[in-house]
Amino acid sequence: TTQSTLHGYWNTTGVTVASGYGLGASQLNYPWDVAIDSNNYIYVADYNNCRIQRWLVGNATGVTVAGNTSFCGSTEAQLSRPTSVVVQSSGVLYISDFGNSRIQRWTNGASSGTTVATNIVSYGVYVDNSGTIYASDWNSHQVLRWPNSGGITNVIIAGGNGQGSASHQLSYPR
């Protein structure tokens, strides 16, 4: 084992969770992000398969919990190039749906999601304990915040002053 100054200890011998390139239940096609919940389920934003795949550690096969395998689309039941996934303790997923320029919220076991933010080309999303959503907007060079009240109105919390390297600017935040 090795100690990290930020996260404690981990085993330095890795365990393969997904086995290869493809669209099968045990495969991924350009995995972009990973999240782990309190039950040790691993969630993967499977970019080119347009889905979120979930594994229980030790299982050889994953389950699609959001989107459709290798079928990108723009309906509430579909994803297009997911780049980020966050899982809350309740099992609710928040997904950066890059190809559809939106952030989606999927409740545990749902067959479709709800769009909680639009017109955002995001590579990263985060949700705090109060349900406030934070997301990067790659095209607009900013980071936005949406209150947990469910409104679509956002607040710029970083950047938003064009692309650049000045203290009040960002450049393609992820």
PDB file of C-alpha atoms in Angstrom:
ATOM      1  CA  THR A   1       0.000   0.000   0.000  1.00  0.00           C
ATOM      2  CA  THR A   2       0.955   3.608  -0.517  1.00  0.00           C
ATOM      3  CA  GLN A   3      -0.069   6.639   1.513  1.00  0.00           C
ATOM      4  CA  SER A   4      -1.487   9.742  -0.126  1.00  0.00           C
ATOM      5  CA  THR A   5      -1.335  13.027   1.753  1.00  0.00           C
ATOM      6  CA  LEU A   6      -4.861  13.792   0.553  1.00  0.00           C
ATOM      7  CA  HIS A   7      -6.768  10.517   0.627  1.00  0.00           C
ATOM      8  CA  GLY A   8      -5.161   8.021   3.028  1.00  0.00           C
ATOM      9  CA  TYR A   9      -4.070   4.589   1.792  1.00  0.00           C
ATOM     10  CA  TRP A  10      -4.662   2.574  -1.345  1.00  0.00           C
ATOM     11  CA  ASN A  11      -3.552  -0.749  -2.729  1.00  0.00           C
ATOM     12  CA  THR A  12      -0.940  -0.264  -5.462  1.00  0.00           C
ATOM     13  CA  THR A  13      -2.070  -3.420  -7.282  1.00  0.00           C
ATOM     14  CA  GLY A  14      -4.890  -2.458  -9.630  1.00  0.00           C
ATOM     15  CA  VAL A  15      -7.976  -4.517 -10.405  1.00  0.00           C
ATOM     16  CA  THR A  16      -9.459  -4.494 -13.900  1.00  0.00           C
ATOM     17  CA  VAL A  17     -13.104  -3.439 -13.820  1.00  0.00           C
ATOM     18  CA  ALA A  18     -13.911  -3.113 -17.535  1.00  0.00           C
ATOM     19  CA  SER A  19     -12.154  -5.376 -19.981  1.00  0.00           C
ATOM     20  CA  GLY A  20     -11.526  -3.715 -23.267  1.00  0.00           C
ATOM     21  CA  TYR A  21     -12.803  -1.467 -25.972  1.00  0.00           C
ATOM     22  CA  GLY A  22     -16.353  -1.909 -27.240  1.00  0.00           C
ATOM     23  CA  LEU A  23     -20.018  -1.495 -26.452  1.00  0.00           C
ATOM     24  CA  GLY A  24     -20.659  -4.666 -24.449  1.00  0.00           C
ATOM     25  CA  ALA A  25     -21.729  -4.584 -20.800  1.00  0.00           C
ATOM     26  CA  SER A  26     -18.128  -5.237 -19.688  1.00  0.00           C
ATOM     27  CA  GLN A  27     -16.526  -2.840 -22.179  1.00  0.00           C
ATOM     28  CA  LEU A  28     -16.025   0.898 -22.579  1.00  0.00           C
ATOM     29  CA  ASN A  29     -15.364   3.210 -25.510  1.00  0.00           C
ATOM     30  CA  TYR A  30     -13.398   6.272 -24.411  1.00  0.00           C
ATOM     31  CA  PRO A  31     -14.196   6.418 -20.705  1.00  0.00           C
ATOM     32  CA  TRP A  32     -13.999  10.023 -19.573  1.00  0.00           C
ATOM     33  CA  ASP A  33     -14.834  10.205 -15.850  1.00  0.00           C
ATOM     34  CA  VAL A  34     -15.311   7.944 -12.828  1.00  0.00           C
ATOM     35  CA  ALA A  35     -17.332   8.327  -9.611  1.00  0.00           C
ATOM     36  CA  ILE A  36     -17.683   5.909  -6.682  1.00  0.00           C
ATOM     37  CA  ASP A  37     -20.627   5.837  -4.287  1.00  0.00           C
ATOM     38  CA  SER A  38     -20.791   4.771  -0.640  1.00  0.00           C
ATOM     39  CA  ASN A  39     -21.830   1.233  -1.675  1.00  0.00           C
ATOM     40  CA  ASN A  40     -18.631   0.827  -3.761  1.00  0.00           C
ATOM     41  CA  TYR A  41     -20.414   1.066  -7.094  1.00  0.00           C
ATOM     42  CA  ILE A  42     -18.204   2.548  -9.794  1.00  0.00           C
ATOM     43  CA  TYR A  43     -19.875   4.870 -12.326  1.00  0.00           C
ATOM     44  CA  VAL A  44     -18.124   5.582 -15.628  1.00  0.00           C
ATOM     45  CA  ALA A  45     -18.968   8.299 -18.150  1.00  0.00           C
ATOM     46  CA  ASP A  46     -18.604   6.180 -21.313  1.00  0.00           C
ATOM     47  CA  TYR A  47     -18.122   8.974 -23.865  1.00  0.00           C
ATOM     48  CA  ASN A  48     -18.407   7.206 -27.233  1.00  0.00           C
ATOM     49  CA  ASN A  49     -21.076   4.744 -26.056  1.00  0.00           C
ATOM     50  CA  CYS A  50     -23.197   7.684 -24.832  1.00  0.00           C
ATOM     51  CA  ARG A  51     -23.997   6.119 -21.478  1.00  0.00           C
ATOM     52  CA  ILE A  52     -23.167   5.944 -17.801  1.00  0.00           C
ATOM     53  CA  GLN A  53     -22.084   2.430 -16.891  1.00  0.00           C
ATOM     54  CA  ARG A  54     -22.156   1.130 -13.287  1.00  0.00           C
ATOM     55  CA  TRP A  55     -20.122  -1.723 -11.766  1.00  0.00           C
ATOM     56  CA  LEU A  56     -20.022  -3.235  -8.327  1.00  0.00           C
ATOM     57  CA  VAL A  57     -16.387  -3.874  -7.448  1.00  0.00           C
ATOM     58  CA  GLY A  58     -15.630  -7.506  -8.305  1.00  0.00           C
ATOM     59  CA  ASN A  59     -18.381  -7.902 -10.933  1.00  0.00           C
ATOM     60  CA  ALA A  60     -17.284  -8.643 -14.486  1.00  0.00           C
ATOM     61  CA  THR A  61     -20.294  -6.967 -16.107  1.00  0.00           C
ATOM     62  CA  GLY A  62     -21.584  -3.419 -15.813  1.00  0.00           C
ATOM     63  CA  VAL A  63     -25.118  -2.066 -16.057  1.00  0.00           C
ATOM     64  CA  THR A  64     -26.198   0.951 -18.097  1.00  0.00           C
ATOM     65  CA  VAL A  65     -27.858   3.382 -15.663  1.00  0.00           C
ATOM     66  CA  ALA A  66     -28.179   6.438 -17.936  1.00  0.00           C
ATOM     67  CA  GLY A  67     -28.292   6.807 -21.717  1.00  0.00           C
ATOM     68  CA  ASN A  68     -28.322   4.073 -24.356  1.00  0.00           C
ATOM     69  CA  THR A  69     -25.439   1.877 -25.435  1.00  0.00           C
ATOM     70  CA  SER A  70     -23.846   3.284 -28.609  1.00  0.00           C
ATOM     71  CA  PHE A  71     -26.951   5.321 -29.457  1.00  0.00           C
ATOM     72  CA  CYS A  72     -26.402   9.008 -28.887  1.00  0.00           C
ATOM     73  CA  GLY A  73     -29.381  11.337 -28.871  1.00  0.00           C
ATOM     74  CA  SER A  74     -30.971  14.434 -27.426  1.00  0.00           C
ATOM     75  CA  THR A  75     -34.133  13.161 -25.718  1.00  0.00           C
ATOM     76  CA  GLU A  76     -34.377  13.088 -21.917  1.00  0.00           C
ATOM     77  CA  ALA A  77     -33.627   9.324 -22.069  1.00  0.00           C
ATOM     78  CA  GLN A  78     -30.471   9.762 -24.143  1.00  0.00           C
ATOM     79  CA  LEU A  79     -27.009  11.210 -23.708  1.00  0.00           C
ATOM     80  CA  SER A  80     -24.526  12.475 -26.263  1.00  0.00           C
ATOM     81  CA  ARG A  81     -20.871  12.249 -25.227  1.00  0.00           C
ATOM     82  CA  PRO A  82     -21.043  12.348 -21.400  1.00  0.00           C
ATOM     83  CA  THR A  83     -17.865  13.797 -19.903  1.00  0.00           C
ATOM     84  CA  SER A  84     -18.532  13.907 -16.165  1.00  0.00           C
ATOM     85  CA  VAL A  85     -20.639  12.044 -13.608  1.00  0.00           C
ATOM     86  CA  VAL A  86     -21.333  12.774  -9.937  1.00  0.00           C
ATOM     87  CA  VAL A  87     -23.303  10.454  -7.657  1.00  0.00           C
ATOM     88  CA  GLN A  88     -24.991  11.699  -4.499  1.00  0.00           C
ATOM     89  CA  SER A  89     -25.562   9.545  -1.409  1.00  0.00           C
ATOM     90  CA  SER A  90     -29.213   9.146  -2.492  1.00  0.00           C
ATOM     91  CA  GLY A  91     -28.082   7.554  -5.771  1.00  0.00           C
ATOM     92  CA  VAL A  92     -28.992  10.599  -7.871  1.00  0.00           C
ATOM     93  CA  LEU A  93     -26.592  11.148 -10.777  1.00  0.00           C
ATOM     94  CA  TYR A  94     -25.577  14.486 -12.268  1.00  0.00           C
ATOM     95  CA  ILE A  95     -24.094  14.180 -15.752  1.00  0.00           C
ATOM     96  CA  SER A  96     -22.281  16.638 -18.021  1.00  0.00           C
ATOM     97  CA  ASP A  97     -23.960  15.791 -21.328  1.00  0.00           C
ATOM     98  CA  PHE A  98     -21.313  17.452 -23.494  1.00  0.00           C
ATOM     99  CA  GLY A  99     -22.837  16.668 -26.908  1.00  0.00           C
ATOM    100  CA  ASN A 100     -26.218  18.126 -25.922  1.00  0.00           C
ATOM    101  CA  SER A 101     -24.775  21.158 -24.081  1.00  0.00           C
ATOM    102  CA  ARG A 102     -26.644  20.370 -20.869  1.00  0.00           C
ATOM    103  CA  ILE A 103     -26.380  18.996 -17.335  1.00  0.00           C
ATOM    104  CA  GLN A 104     -28.767  16.142 -16.580  1.00  0.00           C
ATOM    105  CA  ARG A 105     -30.075  14.760 -13.286  1.00  0.00           C
ATOM    106  CA  TRP A 106     -31.000  11.062 -13.196  1.00  0.00           C
ATOM    107  CA  THR A 107     -32.720   9.598 -10.150  1.00  0.00           C
ATOM    108  CA  ASN A 108     -31.826   6.071  -9.093  1.00  0.00           C
ATOM    109  CA  GLY A 109     -33.547   3.547 -11.386  1.00  0.00           C
ATOM    110  CA  ALA A 110     -34.994   6.161 -13.772  1.00  0.00           C
ATOM    111  CA  SER A 111     -35.311   5.484 -17.503  1.00  0.00           C
ATOM    112  CA  SER A 112     -34.727   9.146 -18.356  1.00  0.00           C
ATOM    113  CA  GLY A 113     -33.155  12.225 -16.881  1.00  0.00           C
ATOM    114  CA  THR A 114     -34.199  15.790 -16.226  1.00  0.00           C
ATOM    115  CA  THR A 115     -32.283  18.675 -17.737  1.00  0.00           C
ATOM    116  CA  VAL A 116     -31.154  21.011 -14.945  1.00  0.00           C
ATOM    117  CA  ALA A 117     -28.905  23.316 -17.000  1.00  0.00           C
ATOM    118  CA  THR A 118     -28.807  24.157 -20.704  1.00  0.00           C
ATOM    119  CA  ASN A 119     -26.487  25.927 -23.130  1.00  0.00           C
ATOM    120  CA  ILE A 120     -23.366  24.731 -21.335  1.00  0.00           C
ATOM    121  CA  VAL A 121     -20.508  22.806 -22.930  1.00  0.00           C
ATOM    122  CA  SER A 122     -19.216  21.179 -19.767  1.00  0.00           C
ATOM    123  CA  TYR A 123     -16.389  18.779 -19.091  1.00  0.00           C
ATOM    124  CA  GLY A 124     -16.947  18.805 -15.341  1.00  0.00           C
ATOM    125  CA  VAL A 125     -19.810  18.925 -12.856  1.00  0.00           C
ATOM    126  CA  TYR A 126     -19.860  18.914  -9.047  1.00  0.00           C
ATOM    127  CA  VAL A 127     -22.783  18.931  -6.603  1.00  0.00           C
ATOM    128  CA  ASP A 128     -22.271  19.932  -2.971  1.00  0.00           C
ATOM    129  CA  ASN A 129     -24.121  18.549   0.063  1.00  0.00           C
ATOM    130  CA  SER A 130     -26.839  21.193  -0.197  1.00  0.00           C
ATOM    131  CA  GLY A 131     -27.558  20.273  -3.837  1.00  0.00           C
ATOM    132  CA  THR A 132     -25.934  23.329  -5.396  1.00  0.00           C
ATOM    133  CA  ILE A 133     -24.563  22.466  -8.838  1.00  0.00           C
ATOM    134  CA  TYR A 134     -21.198  23.736 -10.110  1.00  0.00           C
ATOM    135  CA  ALA A 135     -20.056  23.179 -13.686  1.00  0.00           C
ATOM    136  CA  SER A 136     -17.316  24.303 -16.024  1.00  0.00           C
ATOM    137  CA  ASP A 137     -18.361  25.899 -19.310  1.00  0.00           C
ATOM    138  CA  TRP A 138     -15.602  25.158 -21.782  1.00  0.00           C
ATOM    139  CA  ASN A 139     -16.864  27.420 -24.584  1.00  0.00           C
ATOM    140  CA  SER A 140     -17.567  30.449 -22.389  1.00  0.00           C
ATOM    141  CA  HIS A 141     -14.397  30.122 -20.288  1.00  0.00           C
ATOM    142  CA  GLN A 142     -16.256  30.188 -16.971  1.00  0.00           C
ATOM    143  CA  VAL A 143     -17.475  28.169 -14.000  1.00  0.00           C
ATOM    144  CA  LEU A 144     -21.162  28.451 -13.125  1.00  0.00           C
ATOM    145  CA  ARG A 145     -23.303  27.740 -10.078  1.00  0.00           C
ATOM    146  CA  TRP A 146     -26.987  26.809  -9.942  1.00  0.00           C
ATOM    147  CA  PRO A 147     -28.830  26.980  -6.603  1.00  0.00           C
ATOM    148  CA  ASN A 148     -30.473  23.830  -5.285  1.00  0.00           C
ATOM    149  CA  SER A 149     -33.891  25.460  -5.681  1.00  0.00           C
ATOM    150  CA  GLY A 150     -34.159  23.847  -9.115  1.00  0.00           C
ATOM    151  CA  GLY A 151     -33.994  27.061 -11.118  1.00  0.00           C
ATOM    152  CA  ILE A 152     -32.236  27.280 -14.451  1.00  0.00           C
ATOM    153  CA  THR A 153     -30.766  30.689 -13.461  1.00  0.00           C
ATOM    154  CA  ASN A 154     -27.019  30.475 -12.942  1.00  0.00           C
ATOM    155  CA  VAL A 155     -24.343  32.633 -11.378  1.00  0.00           C
ATOM    156  CA  ILE A 156     -20.837  32.998 -12.797  1.00  0.00           C
ATOM    157  CA  ILE A 157     -18.372  32.219 -10.006  1.00  0.00           C
ATOM    158  CA  ALA A 158     -15.113  32.222 -11.999  1.00  0.00           C
ATOM    159  CA  GLY A 159     -14.094  33.559 -15.391  1.00  0.00           C
ATOM    160  CA  GLY A 160     -16.759  34.905 -17.716  1.00  0.00           C
ATOM    161  CA  ASN A 161     -14.499  37.680 -18.989  1.00  0.00           C
ATOM    162  CA  GLY A 162     -13.379  36.001 -22.183  1.00  0.00           C
ATOM    163  CA  GLN A 163     -10.530  33.571 -22.677  1.00  0.00           C
ATOM    164  CA  GLY A 164      -7.235  34.553 -21.128  1.00  0.00           C
ATOM    165  CA  SER A 165      -4.642  34.201 -18.418  1.00  0.00           C
ATOM    166  CA  ALA A 166      -5.512  37.240 -16.292  1.00  0.00           C
ATOM    167  CA  SER A 167      -6.751  36.671 -12.733  1.00  0.00           C
ATOM    168  CA  HIS A 168     -10.362  37.326 -13.815  1.00  0.00           C
ATOM    169  CA  GLN A 169     -10.244  34.974 -16.844  1.00  0.00           C
ATOM    170  CA  LEU A 170     -10.183  31.245 -17.602  1.00  0.00           C
ATOM    171  CA  SER A 171      -9.088  29.325 -20.666  1.00  0.00           C
ATOM    172  CA  TYR A 172     -11.181  26.259 -21.561  1.00  0.00           C
ATOM    173  CA  PRO A 173     -11.903  25.079 -17.985  1.00  0.00           C
ATOM    174  CA  ARG A 174     -12.509  21.404 -17.488  1.00  0.00           C
TER     175      ARG A 174
END
